[in-house]
PDB file of C-alpha atoms in Angstrom:
ATOM      1  CA  MET A   1     119.053 -30.479 104.750  1.00  0.00           C
ATOM      2  CA  GLY A   2     121.072 -29.572 107.841  1.00  0.00           C
ATOM      3  CA  VAL A   3     120.570 -26.664 110.200  1.00  0.00           C
ATOM      4  CA  VAL A   4     122.079 -23.476 108.761  1.00  0.00           C
ATOM      5  CA  ILE A   5     123.978 -21.510 111.421  1.00  0.00           C
ATOM      6  CA  ARG A   6     125.539 -18.084 111.196  1.00  0.00           C
ATOM      7  CA  ARG A   7     127.378 -15.692 113.479  1.00  0.00           C
ATOM      8  CA  ALA A   8     125.137 -12.929 114.842  1.00  0.00           C
ATOM      9  CA  GLY A   9     126.063  -9.269 115.127  1.00  0.00           C
ATOM     10  CA  GLU A  10     124.698  -6.070 116.611  1.00  0.00           C
ATOM     11  CA  VAL A  11     122.086  -5.896 113.840  1.00  0.00           C
ATOM     12  CA  ASP A  12     120.546  -9.077 115.280  1.00  0.00           C
ATOM     13  CA  ARG A  13     120.275  -7.724 118.824  1.00  0.00           C
ATOM     14  CA  ASP A  14     116.528  -7.024 118.937  1.00  0.00           C
ATOM     15  CA  ALA A  15     115.550 -10.369 117.406  1.00  0.00           C
ATOM     16  CA  VAL A  16     117.882 -12.435 119.604  1.00  0.00           C
ATOM     17  CA  VAL A  17     116.870 -10.577 122.776  1.00  0.00           C
ATOM     18  CA  ARG A  18     113.207 -11.258 121.970  1.00  0.00           C
ATOM     19  CA  LEU A  19     114.042 -14.934 121.510  1.00  0.00           C
ATOM     20  CA  LEU A  20     115.922 -15.074 124.817  1.00  0.00           C
ATOM     21  CA  ASP A  21     113.136 -13.249 126.614  1.00  0.00           C
ATOM     22  CA  GLU A  22     110.528 -15.688 125.319  1.00  0.00           C
ATOM     23  CA  ALA A  23     112.579 -18.842 125.869  1.00  0.00           C
ATOM     24  CA  PHE A  24     113.787 -17.964 129.372  1.00  0.00           C
ATOM     25  CA  MET A  25     110.738 -16.185 130.796  1.00  0.00           C
ATOM     26  CA  TRP A  26     109.463 -19.256 132.686  1.00  0.00           C
ATOM     27  CA  ASP A  27     112.822 -20.880 133.295  1.00  0.00           C
ATOM     28  CA  PRO A  28     113.397 -21.877 136.961  1.00  0.00           C
ATOM     29  CA  VAL A  29     116.427 -19.615 137.314  1.00  0.00           C
ATOM     30  CA  SER A  30     114.727 -16.605 135.725  1.00  0.00           C
ATOM     31  CA  SER A  31     111.726 -17.230 137.967  1.00  0.00           C
ATOM     32  CA  TRP A  32     114.051 -17.259 140.972  1.00  0.00           C
ATOM     33  CA  VAL A  33     115.787 -14.040 139.947  1.00  0.00           C
ATOM     34  CA  PHE A  34     112.438 -12.323 139.305  1.00  0.00           C
ATOM     35  CA  PRO A  35     109.940 -14.144 141.554  1.00  0.00           C
ATOM     36  CA  GLY A  36     107.064 -11.780 140.782  1.00  0.00           C
ATOM     37  CA  GLU A  37     105.573 -12.402 137.343  1.00  0.00           C
ATOM     38  CA  GLU A  38     104.664  -8.769 136.658  1.00  0.00           C
ATOM     39  CA  HIS A  39     108.107  -7.547 137.640  1.00  0.00           C
ATOM     40  CA  ARG A  40     109.749 -10.330 135.637  1.00  0.00           C
ATOM     41  CA  ARG A  41     107.869  -9.290 132.522  1.00  0.00           C
ATOM     42  CA  ARG A  42     109.107  -5.715 133.008  1.00  0.00           C
ATOM     43  CA  ARG A  43     112.793  -6.425 133.715  1.00  0.00           C
ATOM     44  CA  HIS A  44     113.566  -9.802 132.174  1.00  0.00           C
ATOM     45  CA  GLY A  45     114.137  -8.415 128.697  1.00  0.00           C
ATOM     46  CA  ALA A  46     116.704  -5.960 130.047  1.00  0.00           C
ATOM     47  CA  LEU A  47     118.651  -8.842 131.571  1.00  0.00           C
ATOM     48  CA  MET A  48     118.567 -10.753 128.295  1.00  0.00           C
ATOM     49  CA  GLY A  49     119.781  -7.650 126.465  1.00  0.00           C
ATOM     50  CA  ALA A  50     122.682  -7.309 128.885  1.00  0.00           C
ATOM     51  CA  PHE A  51     123.614 -10.935 128.287  1.00  0.00           C
ATOM     52  CA  PHE A  52     123.585 -10.451 124.523  1.00  0.00           C
ATOM     53  CA  ASP A  53     125.841  -7.395 124.803  1.00  0.00           C
ATOM     54  CA  LEU A  54     128.239  -9.263 127.085  1.00  0.00           C
ATOM     55  CA  ALA A  55     128.405 -12.178 124.676  1.00  0.00           C
ATOM     56  CA  LEU A  56     129.396  -9.871 121.825  1.00  0.00           C
ATOM     57  CA  ASP A  57     132.046  -8.268 124.051  1.00  0.00           C
ATOM     58  CA  GLU A  58     133.449 -11.466 125.558  1.00  0.00           C
ATOM     59  CA  GLY A  59     132.759 -14.035 122.851  1.00  0.00           C
ATOM     60  CA  TYR A  60     130.199 -14.562 120.110  1.00  0.00           C
ATOM     61  CA  VAL A  61     126.557 -15.379 119.375  1.00  0.00           C
ATOM     62  CA  ASP A  62     125.490 -18.078 116.928  1.00  0.00           C
ATOM     63  CA  VAL A  63     121.958 -18.191 115.516  1.00  0.00           C
ATOM     64  CA  THR A  64     120.078 -20.474 113.182  1.00  0.00           C
ATOM     65  CA  GLU A  65     119.356 -18.859 109.862  1.00  0.00           C
ATOM     66  CA  ASP A  66     115.628 -18.798 110.583  1.00  0.00           C
ATOM     67  CA  GLY A  67     116.171 -17.120 113.959  1.00  0.00           C
ATOM     68  CA  ALA A  68     114.493 -19.905 115.940  1.00  0.00           C
ATOM     69  CA  ALA A  69     117.501 -20.686 118.152  1.00  0.00           C
ATOM     70  CA  ALA A  70     120.587 -18.953 119.482  1.00  0.00           C
ATOM     71  CA  ALA A  71     123.652 -19.792 121.554  1.00  0.00           C
ATOM     72  CA  LEU A  72     125.704 -17.280 123.525  1.00  0.00           C
ATOM     73  CA  TRP A  73     129.332 -18.293 123.960  1.00  0.00           C
ATOM     74  CA  TRP A  74     132.186 -16.677 125.867  1.00  0.00           C
ATOM     75  CA  SER A  75     135.853 -17.283 125.119  1.00  0.00           C
ATOM     76  CA  VAL A  76     137.246 -17.469 128.662  1.00  0.00           C
ATOM     77  CA  PRO A  77     141.036 -17.282 129.140  1.00  0.00           C
ATOM     78  CA  ALA A  78     142.853 -19.026 131.954  1.00  0.00           C
ATOM     79  CA  ALA A  79     142.979 -16.791 135.015  1.00  0.00           C
ATOM     80  CA  VAL A  80     146.255 -15.187 135.992  1.00  0.00           C
ATOM     81  CA  PRO A  81     147.117 -16.763 139.364  1.00  0.00           C
ATOM     82  CA  SER A  82     147.241 -13.426 141.175  1.00  0.00           C
ATOM     83  CA  ALA A  83     144.078 -12.054 139.603  1.00  0.00           C
ATOM     84  CA  ALA A  84     141.118 -11.326 141.861  1.00  0.00           C
ATOM     85  CA  SER A  85     137.946 -13.316 141.387  1.00  0.00           C
ATOM     86  CA  GLY A  86     134.668 -11.795 140.284  1.00  0.00           C
ATOM     87  CA  SER A  87     134.942 -11.642 136.509  1.00  0.00           C
ATOM     88  CA  GLY A  88     131.264 -12.431 136.452  1.00  0.00           C
ATOM     89  CA  GLU A  89     130.649 -15.462 134.299  1.00  0.00           C
ATOM     90  CA  GLY A  90     127.045 -16.456 134.389  1.00  0.00           C
ATOM     91  CA  VAL A  91     124.645 -19.342 134.553  1.00  0.00           C
ATOM     92  CA  ASN A  92     123.296 -21.360 131.682  1.00  0.00           C
ATOM     93  CA  ALA A  93     121.057 -24.332 131.083  1.00  0.00           C
ATOM     94  CA  GLY A  94     119.324 -26.343 128.413  1.00  0.00           C
ATOM     95  CA  GLU A  95     117.423 -25.651 125.253  1.00  0.00           C
ATOM     96  CA  GLN A  96     114.883 -23.346 126.810  1.00  0.00           C
ATOM     97  CA  GLY A  97     117.424 -21.725 129.034  1.00  0.00           C
ATOM     98  CA  SER A  98     118.302 -20.165 132.316  1.00  0.00           C
ATOM     99  CA  ALA A  99     120.140 -17.036 133.256  1.00  0.00           C
ATOM    100  CA  GLY A 100     123.397 -15.691 134.591  1.00  0.00           C
ATOM    101  CA  ALA A 101     125.514 -12.626 135.190  1.00  0.00           C
ATOM    102  CA  GLY A 102     128.606 -11.285 133.565  1.00  0.00           C
ATOM    103  CA  GLY A 103     131.143  -8.517 133.347  1.00  0.00           C
ATOM    104  CA  SER A 104     134.531  -7.701 131.968  1.00  0.00           C
ATOM    105  CA  ALA A 105     137.685  -8.938 133.649  1.00  0.00           C
ATOM    106  CA  GLY A 106     138.859  -6.611 136.399  1.00  0.00           C
ATOM    107  CA  GLU A 107     135.366  -5.294 137.086  1.00  0.00           C
ATOM    108  CA  ASP A 108     132.738  -6.347 139.609  1.00  0.00           C
ATOM    109  CA  GLY A 109     130.532  -7.854 136.932  1.00  0.00           C
ATOM    110  CA  PRO A 110     127.596  -9.033 139.067  1.00  0.00           C
ATOM    111  CA  ALA A 111     127.287  -5.666 140.804  1.00  0.00           C
ATOM    112  CA  LEU A 112     127.470  -3.792 137.502  1.00  0.00           C
ATOM    113  CA  LEU A 113     124.842  -6.069 135.990  1.00  0.00           C
ATOM    114  CA  ARG A 114     122.498  -5.516 138.924  1.00  0.00           C
ATOM    115  CA  GLU A 115     122.932  -1.746 138.658  1.00  0.00           C
ATOM    116  CA  ALA A 116     122.183  -1.796 134.931  1.00  0.00           C
ATOM    117  CA  VAL A 117     119.247  -4.221 134.983  1.00  0.00           C
ATOM    118  CA  ASP A 118     117.417  -4.073 138.327  1.00  0.00           C
ATOM    119  CA  PRO A 119     119.253  -2.095 141.048  1.00  0.00           C
ATOM    120  CA  GLU A 120     116.910  -3.096 143.891  1.00  0.00           C
ATOM    121  CA  ASN A 121     117.094  -6.802 143.062  1.00  0.00           C
ATOM    122  CA  GLU A 122     119.975  -8.418 144.977  1.00  0.00           C
ATOM    123  CA  ARG A 123     119.318 -11.780 143.319  1.00  0.00           C
ATOM    124  CA  VAL A 124     120.711 -10.493 140.013  1.00  0.00           C
ATOM    125  CA  GLU A 125     124.041  -9.919 141.720  1.00  0.00           C
ATOM    126  CA  LEU A 126     123.931 -13.037 143.910  1.00  0.00           C
ATOM    127  CA  MET A 127     123.326 -15.249 140.914  1.00  0.00           C
ATOM    128  CA  GLY A 128     126.510 -14.005 139.281  1.00  0.00           C
ATOM    129  CA  ARG A 129     128.606 -14.318 142.408  1.00  0.00           C
ATOM    130  CA  LEU A 130     127.574 -17.913 143.008  1.00  0.00           C
ATOM    131  CA  ALA A 131     128.244 -18.769 139.371  1.00  0.00           C
ATOM    132  CA  ASP A 132     131.685 -17.188 139.620  1.00  0.00           C
ATOM    133  CA  GLU A 133     132.530 -19.402 142.572  1.00  0.00           C
ATOM    134  CA  ALA A 134     131.633 -22.533 140.617  1.00  0.00           C
ATOM    135  CA  HIS A 135     133.273 -21.520 137.347  1.00  0.00           C
ATOM    136  CA  PRO A 136     136.660 -23.185 136.625  1.00  0.00           C
ATOM    137  CA  THR A 137     139.498 -20.737 136.049  1.00  0.00           C
ATOM    138  CA  ASP A 138     142.570 -22.930 135.637  1.00  0.00           C
ATOM    139  CA  ARG A 139     142.245 -23.543 131.897  1.00  0.00           C
ATOM    140  CA  ALA A 140     141.041 -21.503 128.953  1.00  0.00           C
ATOM    141  CA  HIS A 141     137.712 -22.705 127.575  1.00  0.00           C
ATOM    142  CA  GLN A 142     134.632 -21.972 125.537  1.00  0.00           C
ATOM    143  CA  TYR A 143     131.735 -21.176 127.868  1.00  0.00           C
ATOM    144  CA  LEU A 144     128.194 -21.879 126.740  1.00  0.00           C
ATOM    145  CA  HIS A 145     126.500 -19.095 128.654  1.00  0.00           C
ATOM    146  CA  MET A 146     123.022 -19.436 127.182  1.00  0.00           C
ATOM    147  CA  LEU A 147     121.224 -21.696 124.724  1.00  0.00           C
ATOM    148  CA  ALA A 148     117.698 -20.797 123.678  1.00  0.00           C
ATOM    149  CA  VAL A 149     115.251 -22.421 121.290  1.00  0.00           C
ATOM    150  CA  ARG A 150     111.878 -20.903 120.504  1.00  0.00           C
ATOM    151  CA  PRO A 151     109.305 -22.893 122.501  1.00  0.00           C
ATOM    152  CA  ASP A 152     107.348 -24.004 119.432  1.00  0.00           C
ATOM    153  CA  ARG A 153     110.532 -25.270 117.718  1.00  0.00           C
ATOM    154  CA  GLN A 154     111.960 -27.401 120.490  1.00  0.00           C
ATOM    155  CA  GLY A 155     112.641 -31.054 119.800  1.00  0.00           C
ATOM    156  CA  GLU A 156     113.910 -30.384 116.263  1.00  0.00           C
ATOM    157  CA  GLY A 157     117.615 -30.611 117.118  1.00  0.00           C
ATOM    158  CA  LEU A 158     118.296 -26.900 116.688  1.00  0.00           C
ATOM    159  CA  GLY A 159     119.982 -26.509 120.065  1.00  0.00           C
ATOM    160  CA  THR A 160     122.107 -29.606 119.531  1.00  0.00           C
ATOM    161  CA  ALA A 161     123.193 -28.317 116.135  1.00  0.00           C
ATOM    162  CA  LEU A 162     124.266 -24.976 117.621  1.00  0.00           C
ATOM    163  CA  VAL A 163     126.302 -26.620 120.359  1.00  0.00           C
ATOM    164  CA  THR A 164     127.948 -29.320 118.243  1.00  0.00           C
ATOM    165  CA  THR A 165     129.140 -26.733 115.729  1.00  0.00           C
ATOM    166  CA  VAL A 166     131.321 -25.188 118.436  1.00  0.00           C
ATOM    167  CA  LEU A 167     132.255 -28.511 120.044  1.00  0.00           C
ATOM    168  CA  ASP A 168     133.539 -29.801 116.713  1.00  0.00           C
ATOM    169  CA  ARG A 169     135.868 -26.790 116.605  1.00  0.00           C
ATOM    170  CA  CYS A 170     136.879 -27.431 120.213  1.00  0.00           C
ATOM    171  CA  ASP A 171     137.858 -30.978 119.256  1.00  0.00           C
ATOM    172  CA  ARG A 172     139.862 -29.840 116.237  1.00  0.00           C
ATOM    173  CA  GLU A 173     141.685 -27.114 118.178  1.00  0.00           C
ATOM    174  CA  GLY A 174     142.046 -28.898 121.525  1.00  0.00           C
ATOM    175  CA  LEU A 175     139.748 -26.482 123.398  1.00  0.00           C
ATOM    176  CA  HIS A 176     137.873 -27.206 126.622  1.00  0.00           C
ATOM    177  CA  ALA A 177     134.215 -26.258 127.135  1.00  0.00           C
ATOM    178  CA  TYR A 178     132.051 -25.446 130.150  1.00  0.00           C
ATOM    179  CA  LEU A 179     128.406 -24.769 130.988  1.00  0.00           C
ATOM    180  CA  GLU A 180     125.850 -25.003 133.779  1.00  0.00           C
ATOM    181  CA  ALA A 181     122.805 -27.226 133.225  1.00  0.00           C
ATOM    182  CA  SER A 182     119.690 -26.201 135.134  1.00  0.00           C
ATOM    183  CA  ASN A 183     117.540 -29.297 134.722  1.00  0.00           C
ATOM    184  CA  ALA A 184     117.845 -33.059 134.291  1.00  0.00           C
ATOM    185  CA  ARG A 185     116.807 -32.963 130.634  1.00  0.00           C
ATOM    186  CA  SER A 186     119.520 -30.526 129.627  1.00  0.00           C
ATOM    187  CA  ARG A 187     122.080 -32.344 131.761  1.00  0.00           C
ATOM    188  CA  GLU A 188     121.366 -35.566 129.891  1.00  0.00           C
ATOM    189  CA  LEU A 189     121.713 -33.769 126.553  1.00  0.00           C
ATOM    190  CA  TYR A 190     125.080 -32.313 127.493  1.00  0.00           C
ATOM    191  CA  GLU A 191     126.306 -35.645 128.818  1.00  0.00           C
ATOM    192  CA  ARG A 192     125.603 -37.136 125.395  1.00  0.00           C
ATOM    193  CA  LEU A 193     127.715 -34.347 123.889  1.00  0.00           C
ATOM    194  CA  GLY A 194     130.685 -35.178 126.096  1.00  0.00           C
ATOM    195  CA  PHE A 195     130.190 -32.910 129.130  1.00  0.00           C
ATOM    196  CA  ALA A 196     130.605 -34.317 132.636  1.00  0.00           C
ATOM    197  CA  PHE A 197     129.288 -32.988 135.949  1.00  0.00           C
ATOM    198  CA  THR A 198     132.135 -31.396 137.910  1.00  0.00           C
ATOM    199  CA  GLY A 199     130.898 -32.960 141.153  1.00  0.00           C
ATOM    200  CA  THR A 200     129.673 -29.892 143.025  1.00  0.00           C
ATOM    201  CA  PRO A 201     126.168 -28.588 142.259  1.00  0.00           C
ATOM    202  CA  LEU A 202     125.316 -24.908 142.242  1.00  0.00           C
ATOM    203  CA  ASP A 203     122.315 -24.349 144.522  1.00  0.00           C
ATOM    204  CA  LEU A 204     120.595 -20.971 144.479  1.00  0.00           C
ATOM    205  CA  PRO A 205     119.287 -20.081 147.981  1.00  0.00           C
ATOM    206  CA  ASP A 206     115.709 -21.363 148.235  1.00  0.00           C
ATOM    207  CA  GLY A 207     115.876 -21.878 144.498  1.00  0.00           C
ATOM    208  CA  PRO A 208     116.732 -24.386 141.775  1.00  0.00           C
ATOM    209  CA  ARG A 209     119.843 -26.538 141.487  1.00  0.00           C
ATOM    210  CA  MET A 210     122.268 -26.295 138.583  1.00  0.00           C
ATOM    211  CA  TRP A 211     125.019 -28.660 137.514  1.00  0.00           C
ATOM    212  CA  PRO A 212     128.359 -27.197 136.370  1.00  0.00           C
ATOM    213  CA  MET A 213     129.659 -29.353 133.524  1.00  0.00           C
ATOM    214  CA  TRP A 214     133.084 -29.553 131.889  1.00  0.00           C
ATOM    215  CA  ARG A 215     134.117 -31.076 128.576  1.00  0.00           C
ATOM    216  CA  GLU A 216     137.563 -32.230 127.566  1.00  0.00           C
ATOM    217  CA  PRO A 217     138.296 -32.020 123.830  1.00  0.00           C
ATOM    218  CA  ARG A 218     137.918 -35.301 122.023  1.00  0.00           C
ATOM    219  CA  VAL A 219     140.715 -36.648 119.884  1.00  0.00           C
ATOM    220  CA  VAL A 220     139.901 -36.198 116.226  1.00  0.00           C
ATOM    221  CA  VAL A 221     141.057 -39.178 114.180  1.00  0.00           C
ATOM    222  CA  PRO A 222     141.883 -38.160 110.597  1.00  0.00           C
ATOM    223  CA  PRO A 223     140.202 -40.210 107.898  1.00  0.00           C
ATOM    224  CA  SER A 224     142.291 -43.020 106.470  1.00  0.00           C
ATOM    225  CA  GLU A 225     143.471 -42.630 102.929  1.00  0.00           C
TER     226      GLU A 225
END
C-alpha cells in the first residue's frame, strides 16, 4: 500500500509544528540560528510555527495521513523586473530538515520574522537575507521550503513520497521547482529526483553550507494506445 498524502489546513497546525520542531531541533541550520541549546528549545517552536503560517499564506502544506511527515511548499511567481528584492524565501534541506525565513511580497520578510520569533537574534534575519540572495527569481516555480520526517520514521520513503507527489504535478503542468539542500545525503536524494545544484553554494557565516538546487520539468510521455 502506498503512502497516503493529504493537504493540511489550519486545524493541523499544532501537530505539524510539533513535527517540525522535533525533526529540525538538531539540524545544522537550526543549531546555527539558535546556537545555545536552552534558547533553541525555547524559541525553535515559534520559528517552526511562523514557517507553517507562511506556507499556508504563500503555498500549501502536505502531510502523510499518519502525521509522520510533512512538506511545506511555496508557489513562487516570477519577479516583476522592477520589484525590490527581499520577499523572504527561506532555507530548506533534507528529510530531517533545516530552516529558513519568509515574508509576503513587498515586505521585509526576514526582519518581520526576526521581530515575531526572536527579536534579539540577528541570525534569524540574516538567514533569510542570504537565502533571498540565492533564490532564483526569473521564473515561477514550486519551492520546497521544508521537508520533515519524524526521526523514528526516517528511511521509509515518506519524504520521497511527499516530494514526488508535487514533482509529478510539476512535470504534467510544466512547472519548475527549487529547494536548498543542507547536507550531502539530502543533496543526493534530490539529485535522484531531478534537481541540480545551481553552482553557487549558500554558506552561513561560521556555519553550515547549503546547496541551492533547481529542477526543470520533465517531459511526460503519454502511454501508447
